């Protein structure tokens, strides 16, 4: 039996974060994780970032265990702490027990159903 499936049950943790305002026009924050996240984690992270007013206009790209937040400026405020909160929430949504997972992406009822 492989030990690999055991790693899929744990959310990836942040090992390093780097922020840079690039001369090319984009500001980028790069986060290195200790494991490659699953597709559900990535979708949750992208959804949380798109719904966050503090991260308005931010694009998320995941390349293996590297997560790139493109469009995040260091001068915007305490962004690092907010990014860590969003990453933790994505992990809880993807890897937490089914009974306690947040339902942030539940479909909103249509007007006909209300």
Short mmCIF file of N, CA and C in Angstrom, two decimals:
data_model
loop_
_atom_site.label_atom_id
_atom_site.label_comp_id
_atom_site.label_asym_id
_atom_site.label_seq_id
_atom_site.Cartn_x
_atom_site.Cartn_y
_atom_site.Cartn_z
N UNK A 1 0.85 -1.19 0.00
CA UNK A 1 0.00 0.00 0.00
C UNK A 1 0.89 1.24 0.00
N UNK A 2 0.56 2.14 -0.87
CA UNK A 2 1.34 3.36 -0.98
C UNK A 2 0.96 4.36 0.11
N UNK A 3 1.91 5.15 0.53
CA UNK A 3 1.63 6.20 1.51
C UNK A 3 1.07 7.44 0.84
N UNK A 4 1.11 7.49 -0.51
CA UNK A 4 0.68 8.69 -1.24
C UNK A 4 -0.75 9.12 -0.92
N UNK A 5 -1.76 8.22 -0.85
CA UNK A 5 -3.12 8.69 -0.56
C UNK A 5 -3.25 9.39 0.79
N UNK A 6 -2.37 9.10 1.73
CA UNK A 6 -2.42 9.78 3.01
C UNK A 6 -2.15 11.27 2.85
N UNK A 7 -1.30 11.65 1.92
CA UNK A 7 -0.98 13.05 1.72
C UNK A 7 -2.14 13.81 1.09
N UNK A 8 -3.00 13.11 0.37
CA UNK A 8 -4.14 13.78 -0.26
C UNK A 8 -5.19 14.19 0.77
N UNK A 9 -5.13 13.64 1.97
CA UNK A 9 -6.12 13.93 2.99
C UNK A 9 -5.76 15.15 3.83
N UNK A 10 -4.58 15.69 3.66
CA UNK A 10 -4.14 16.84 4.46
C UNK A 10 -4.01 18.07 3.57
N UNK A 11 -4.48 19.21 4.06
CA UNK A 11 -4.35 20.42 3.24
C UNK A 11 -2.89 20.84 3.14
N UNK A 12 -2.51 21.39 2.00
CA UNK A 12 -1.13 21.88 1.89
C UNK A 12 -0.91 23.07 2.81
N UNK A 13 0.29 23.16 3.36
CA UNK A 13 0.63 24.27 4.25
C UNK A 13 1.61 25.20 3.56
N UNK A 14 1.56 26.46 3.93
CA UNK A 14 2.46 27.47 3.37
C UNK A 14 3.84 27.30 3.99
N UNK A 15 4.85 27.21 3.14
CA UNK A 15 6.23 27.14 3.63
C UNK A 15 6.98 28.45 3.40
N UNK A 16 6.52 29.23 2.40
CA UNK A 16 7.21 30.48 2.09
C UNK A 16 6.28 31.41 1.32
N UNK A 17 6.45 32.71 1.56
CA UNK A 17 5.67 33.73 0.84
C UNK A 17 6.62 34.85 0.45
N UNK A 18 6.55 35.26 -0.82
CA UNK A 18 7.38 36.36 -1.32
C UNK A 18 6.48 37.35 -2.04
N UNK A 19 6.67 38.63 -1.76
CA UNK A 19 5.89 39.68 -2.42
C UNK A 19 6.83 40.58 -3.20
N UNK A 20 6.40 40.96 -4.43
CA UNK A 20 7.25 41.83 -5.25
C UNK A 20 6.38 42.71 -6.13
N UNK A 21 6.68 43.98 -6.17
CA UNK A 21 6.05 44.90 -7.12
C UNK A 21 6.97 44.94 -8.33
N UNK A 22 6.51 44.37 -9.43
CA UNK A 22 7.34 44.25 -10.62
C UNK A 22 7.26 45.51 -11.48
N UNK A 23 8.34 45.81 -12.16
CA UNK A 23 8.38 46.98 -13.04
C UNK A 23 7.48 46.80 -14.25
N UNK A 24 7.15 45.58 -14.58
CA UNK A 24 6.32 45.31 -15.76
C UNK A 24 4.87 45.72 -15.56
N UNK A 25 4.52 46.11 -14.36
CA UNK A 25 3.16 46.57 -14.12
C UNK A 25 2.37 45.71 -13.17
N UNK A 26 2.69 44.45 -13.06
CA UNK A 26 1.97 43.58 -12.15
C UNK A 26 2.72 43.44 -10.84
N UNK A 27 1.98 43.37 -9.78
CA UNK A 27 2.55 43.04 -8.48
C UNK A 27 2.18 41.58 -8.24
N UNK A 28 3.12 40.81 -7.75
CA UNK A 28 2.89 39.38 -7.59
C UNK A 28 3.30 38.94 -6.20
N UNK A 29 2.47 38.10 -5.62
CA UNK A 29 2.82 37.42 -4.39
C UNK A 29 2.89 35.94 -4.72
N UNK A 30 3.99 35.32 -4.37
CA UNK A 30 4.19 33.91 -4.65
C UNK A 30 4.21 33.17 -3.33
N UNK A 31 3.43 32.09 -3.27
CA UNK A 31 3.36 31.27 -2.07
C UNK A 31 3.81 29.87 -2.44
N UNK A 32 4.73 29.33 -1.65
CA UNK A 32 5.16 27.95 -1.84
C UNK A 32 4.47 27.08 -0.80
N UNK A 33 3.87 25.99 -1.27
CA UNK A 33 3.18 25.05 -0.39
C UNK A 33 4.06 23.82 -0.17
N UNK A 34 3.78 23.08 0.88
CA UNK A 34 4.57 21.88 1.15
C UNK A 34 4.08 20.66 0.37
N UNK A 35 3.00 20.81 -0.39
CA UNK A 35 2.47 19.73 -1.22
C UNK A 35 1.67 20.33 -2.37
N UNK A 36 1.45 19.54 -3.38
CA UNK A 36 0.64 19.99 -4.51
C UNK A 36 -0.83 19.86 -4.12
N UNK A 37 -1.60 20.95 -4.22
CA UNK A 37 -3.01 20.89 -3.83
C UNK A 37 -3.87 20.17 -4.86
N UNK A 38 -5.01 19.68 -4.42
CA UNK A 38 -5.94 19.02 -5.32
C UNK A 38 -6.72 20.07 -6.12
N UNK A 39 -7.41 19.63 -7.16
CA UNK A 39 -8.18 20.54 -8.01
C UNK A 39 -9.27 21.26 -7.24
N UNK A 40 -9.90 20.58 -6.28
CA UNK A 40 -10.95 21.21 -5.48
C UNK A 40 -10.39 22.36 -4.67
N UNK A 41 -9.21 22.18 -4.10
CA UNK A 41 -8.55 23.23 -3.33
C UNK A 41 -8.29 24.44 -4.22
N UNK A 42 -7.80 24.20 -5.42
CA UNK A 42 -7.50 25.28 -6.36
C UNK A 42 -8.77 26.04 -6.72
N UNK A 43 -9.85 25.32 -7.02
CA UNK A 43 -11.12 25.96 -7.36
C UNK A 43 -11.65 26.77 -6.17
N UNK A 44 -11.54 26.22 -4.97
CA UNK A 44 -11.99 26.95 -3.78
C UNK A 44 -11.18 28.23 -3.59
N UNK A 45 -9.87 28.13 -3.76
CA UNK A 45 -9.01 29.30 -3.60
C UNK A 45 -9.37 30.38 -4.61
N UNK A 46 -9.54 29.99 -5.87
CA UNK A 46 -9.89 30.96 -6.90
C UNK A 46 -11.25 31.61 -6.59
N UNK A 47 -12.21 30.83 -6.11
CA UNK A 47 -13.51 31.37 -5.76
C UNK A 47 -13.45 32.33 -4.59
N UNK A 48 -12.68 31.97 -3.57
CA UNK A 48 -12.54 32.85 -2.41
C UNK A 48 -11.85 34.16 -2.77
N UNK A 49 -10.83 34.09 -3.60
CA UNK A 49 -10.11 35.30 -4.02
C UNK A 49 -11.04 36.20 -4.84
N UNK A 50 -11.82 35.60 -5.73
CA UNK A 50 -12.71 36.42 -6.56
C UNK A 50 -13.82 37.08 -5.75
N UNK A 51 -14.17 36.52 -4.60
CA UNK A 51 -15.22 37.08 -3.76
C UNK A 51 -14.69 38.03 -2.68
N UNK A 52 -13.38 38.15 -2.57
CA UNK A 52 -12.78 38.97 -1.53
C UNK A 52 -12.60 40.41 -1.99
N UNK A 53 -13.21 41.37 -1.29
CA UNK A 53 -13.02 42.78 -1.69
C UNK A 53 -11.58 43.24 -1.52
N UNK A 54 -10.87 42.69 -0.54
CA UNK A 54 -9.47 43.07 -0.32
C UNK A 54 -8.56 42.61 -1.47
N UNK A 55 -9.00 41.60 -2.21
CA UNK A 55 -8.18 41.06 -3.29
C UNK A 55 -8.81 41.31 -4.66
N UNK A 56 -9.59 42.37 -4.77
CA UNK A 56 -10.27 42.69 -6.03
C UNK A 56 -9.25 42.81 -7.16
N UNK A 57 -9.53 42.18 -8.28
CA UNK A 57 -8.66 42.24 -9.44
C UNK A 57 -7.48 41.29 -9.39
N UNK A 58 -7.41 40.44 -8.40
CA UNK A 58 -6.29 39.51 -8.26
C UNK A 58 -6.58 38.24 -9.05
N UNK A 59 -5.58 37.77 -9.78
CA UNK A 59 -5.64 36.52 -10.51
C UNK A 59 -4.84 35.47 -9.77
N UNK A 60 -5.31 34.24 -9.75
CA UNK A 60 -4.62 33.15 -9.08
C UNK A 60 -4.18 32.13 -10.12
N UNK A 61 -2.89 31.79 -10.10
CA UNK A 61 -2.36 30.74 -10.96
C UNK A 61 -1.62 29.77 -10.07
N UNK A 62 -1.86 28.47 -10.27
CA UNK A 62 -1.22 27.43 -9.48
C UNK A 62 -0.35 26.60 -10.41
N UNK A 63 0.91 26.44 -10.03
CA UNK A 63 1.86 25.64 -10.79
C UNK A 63 2.52 24.67 -9.83
N UNK A 64 1.96 23.47 -9.73
CA UNK A 64 2.48 22.49 -8.78
C UNK A 64 2.24 22.97 -7.36
N UNK A 65 3.30 23.12 -6.59
CA UNK A 65 3.16 23.58 -5.22
C UNK A 65 3.37 25.09 -5.08
N UNK A 66 3.41 25.80 -6.20
CA UNK A 66 3.57 27.25 -6.21
C UNK A 66 2.24 27.92 -6.56
N UNK A 67 1.84 28.91 -5.78
CA UNK A 67 0.62 29.66 -6.03
C UNK A 67 1.01 31.11 -6.28
N UNK A 68 0.59 31.64 -7.41
CA UNK A 68 0.90 33.02 -7.80
C UNK A 68 -0.36 33.86 -7.68
N UNK A 69 -0.31 34.89 -6.87
CA UNK A 69 -1.39 35.86 -6.75
C UNK A 69 -0.94 37.08 -7.54
N UNK A 70 -1.48 37.26 -8.72
CA UNK A 70 -1.04 38.32 -9.62
C UNK A 70 -1.98 39.51 -9.48
N UNK A 71 -1.41 40.67 -9.21
CA UNK A 71 -2.19 41.88 -9.04
C UNK A 71 -2.31 42.32 -7.59
N UNK A 72 -1.54 41.72 -6.70
CA UNK A 72 -1.56 42.08 -5.28
C UNK A 72 -0.40 43.02 -5.00
N UNK A 73 -0.70 44.21 -4.56
CA UNK A 73 0.35 45.19 -4.25
C UNK A 73 0.68 45.15 -2.77
N UNK A 74 1.97 45.27 -2.47
CA UNK A 74 2.42 45.28 -1.07
C UNK A 74 1.89 46.50 -0.33
N UNK A 75 1.69 47.58 -1.03
CA UNK A 75 1.27 48.83 -0.38
C UNK A 75 -0.22 48.86 -0.08
N UNK A 76 -0.95 47.85 -0.48
CA UNK A 76 -2.39 47.82 -0.30
C UNK A 76 -2.79 47.66 1.17
N UNK A 77 -1.94 47.21 2.00
CA UNK A 77 -2.25 46.98 3.42
C UNK A 77 -1.74 45.63 3.85
N UNK A 78 -2.26 45.12 4.95
CA UNK A 78 -1.79 43.82 5.45
C UNK A 78 -2.32 42.66 4.60
N UNK A 79 -1.85 42.56 3.38
CA UNK A 79 -2.35 41.57 2.44
C UNK A 79 -1.87 40.17 2.80
N UNK A 80 -0.67 40.05 3.31
CA UNK A 80 -0.10 38.72 3.61
C UNK A 80 -1.00 37.95 4.56
N UNK A 81 -1.46 38.59 5.61
CA UNK A 81 -2.31 37.90 6.58
C UNK A 81 -3.63 37.48 5.93
N UNK A 82 -4.17 38.33 5.08
CA UNK A 82 -5.42 37.99 4.41
C UNK A 82 -5.22 36.82 3.45
N UNK A 83 -4.11 36.80 2.73
CA UNK A 83 -3.84 35.68 1.83
C UNK A 83 -3.73 34.37 2.60
N UNK A 84 -3.07 34.40 3.75
CA UNK A 84 -2.95 33.19 4.57
C UNK A 84 -4.33 32.72 5.04
N UNK A 85 -5.21 33.64 5.38
CA UNK A 85 -6.57 33.28 5.78
C UNK A 85 -7.33 32.63 4.62
N UNK A 86 -7.19 33.18 3.43
CA UNK A 86 -7.87 32.64 2.26
C UNK A 86 -7.34 31.25 1.94
N UNK A 87 -6.03 31.07 2.04
CA UNK A 87 -5.42 29.76 1.78
C UNK A 87 -5.93 28.73 2.81
N UNK A 88 -5.99 29.12 4.06
CA UNK A 88 -6.49 28.22 5.11
C UNK A 88 -7.95 27.86 4.86
N UNK A 89 -8.76 28.83 4.46
CA UNK A 89 -10.18 28.57 4.20
C UNK A 89 -10.35 27.61 3.02
N UNK A 90 -9.54 27.77 1.98
CA UNK A 90 -9.60 26.86 0.84
C UNK A 90 -9.27 25.44 1.27
N UNK A 91 -8.30 25.30 2.19
CA UNK A 91 -7.95 23.98 2.71
C UNK A 91 -9.06 23.36 3.52
N UNK A 92 -9.72 24.16 4.35
CA UNK A 92 -10.84 23.65 5.15
C UNK A 92 -11.98 23.19 4.25
N UNK A 93 -12.23 23.95 3.19
CA UNK A 93 -13.33 23.60 2.29
C UNK A 93 -13.03 22.33 1.49
N UNK A 94 -11.77 22.13 1.12
CA UNK A 94 -11.42 20.99 0.28
C UNK A 94 -11.10 19.73 1.07
N UNK A 95 -10.48 19.88 2.24
CA UNK A 95 -9.96 18.72 2.95
C UNK A 95 -10.66 18.43 4.28
N UNK A 96 -11.52 19.32 4.73
CA UNK A 96 -12.20 19.10 6.01
C UNK A 96 -13.23 18.00 5.91
N UNK A 97 -13.68 17.50 7.06
CA UNK A 97 -14.74 16.49 7.05
C UNK A 97 -15.99 17.04 6.36
N UNK A 98 -16.67 16.19 5.64
CA UNK A 98 -17.82 16.61 4.85
C UNK A 98 -18.87 17.30 5.73
N UNK A 99 -19.05 16.83 6.95
CA UNK A 99 -20.08 17.39 7.83
C UNK A 99 -19.80 18.83 8.26
N UNK A 100 -18.53 19.25 8.26
CA UNK A 100 -18.20 20.59 8.74
C UNK A 100 -17.62 21.49 7.67
N UNK A 101 -17.62 21.08 6.41
CA UNK A 101 -17.09 21.93 5.34
C UNK A 101 -17.98 23.14 5.14
N UNK A 102 -17.38 24.31 5.01
CA UNK A 102 -18.18 25.50 4.70
C UNK A 102 -18.83 25.33 3.33
N UNK A 103 -19.96 25.95 3.14
CA UNK A 103 -20.67 25.85 1.87
C UNK A 103 -20.67 27.20 1.17
N UNK A 104 -19.50 27.77 0.99
CA UNK A 104 -19.38 29.10 0.40
C UNK A 104 -19.80 29.12 -1.06
N UNK A 105 -19.75 27.99 -1.75
CA UNK A 105 -20.03 27.98 -3.17
C UNK A 105 -21.32 27.27 -3.50
N UNK A 106 -22.24 27.22 -2.55
CA UNK A 106 -23.55 26.65 -2.81
C UNK A 106 -24.27 27.54 -3.81
N UNK A 107 -25.06 26.93 -4.63
CA UNK A 107 -25.81 27.70 -5.62
C UNK A 107 -26.84 28.56 -4.91
N UNK A 108 -26.95 29.80 -5.34
CA UNK A 108 -27.95 30.69 -4.76
C UNK A 108 -29.30 30.33 -5.37
N UNK A 109 -30.36 30.32 -4.57
CA UNK A 109 -31.66 29.94 -5.10
C UNK A 109 -32.15 30.96 -6.12
N UNK A 110 -32.78 30.44 -7.16
CA UNK A 110 -33.32 31.35 -8.17
C UNK A 110 -34.56 32.02 -7.62
N UNK A 111 -34.98 33.17 -8.17
CA UNK A 111 -36.17 33.86 -7.67
C UNK A 111 -37.42 32.98 -7.69
N UNK A 112 -37.49 32.05 -8.64
CA UNK A 112 -38.67 31.17 -8.73
C UNK A 112 -38.72 30.20 -7.55
N UNK A 113 -37.57 29.89 -6.96
CA UNK A 113 -37.51 28.92 -5.88
C UNK A 113 -37.75 29.58 -4.52
N UNK A 114 -37.74 30.89 -4.46
CA UNK A 114 -37.90 31.56 -3.17
C UNK A 114 -39.35 31.74 -2.82
#
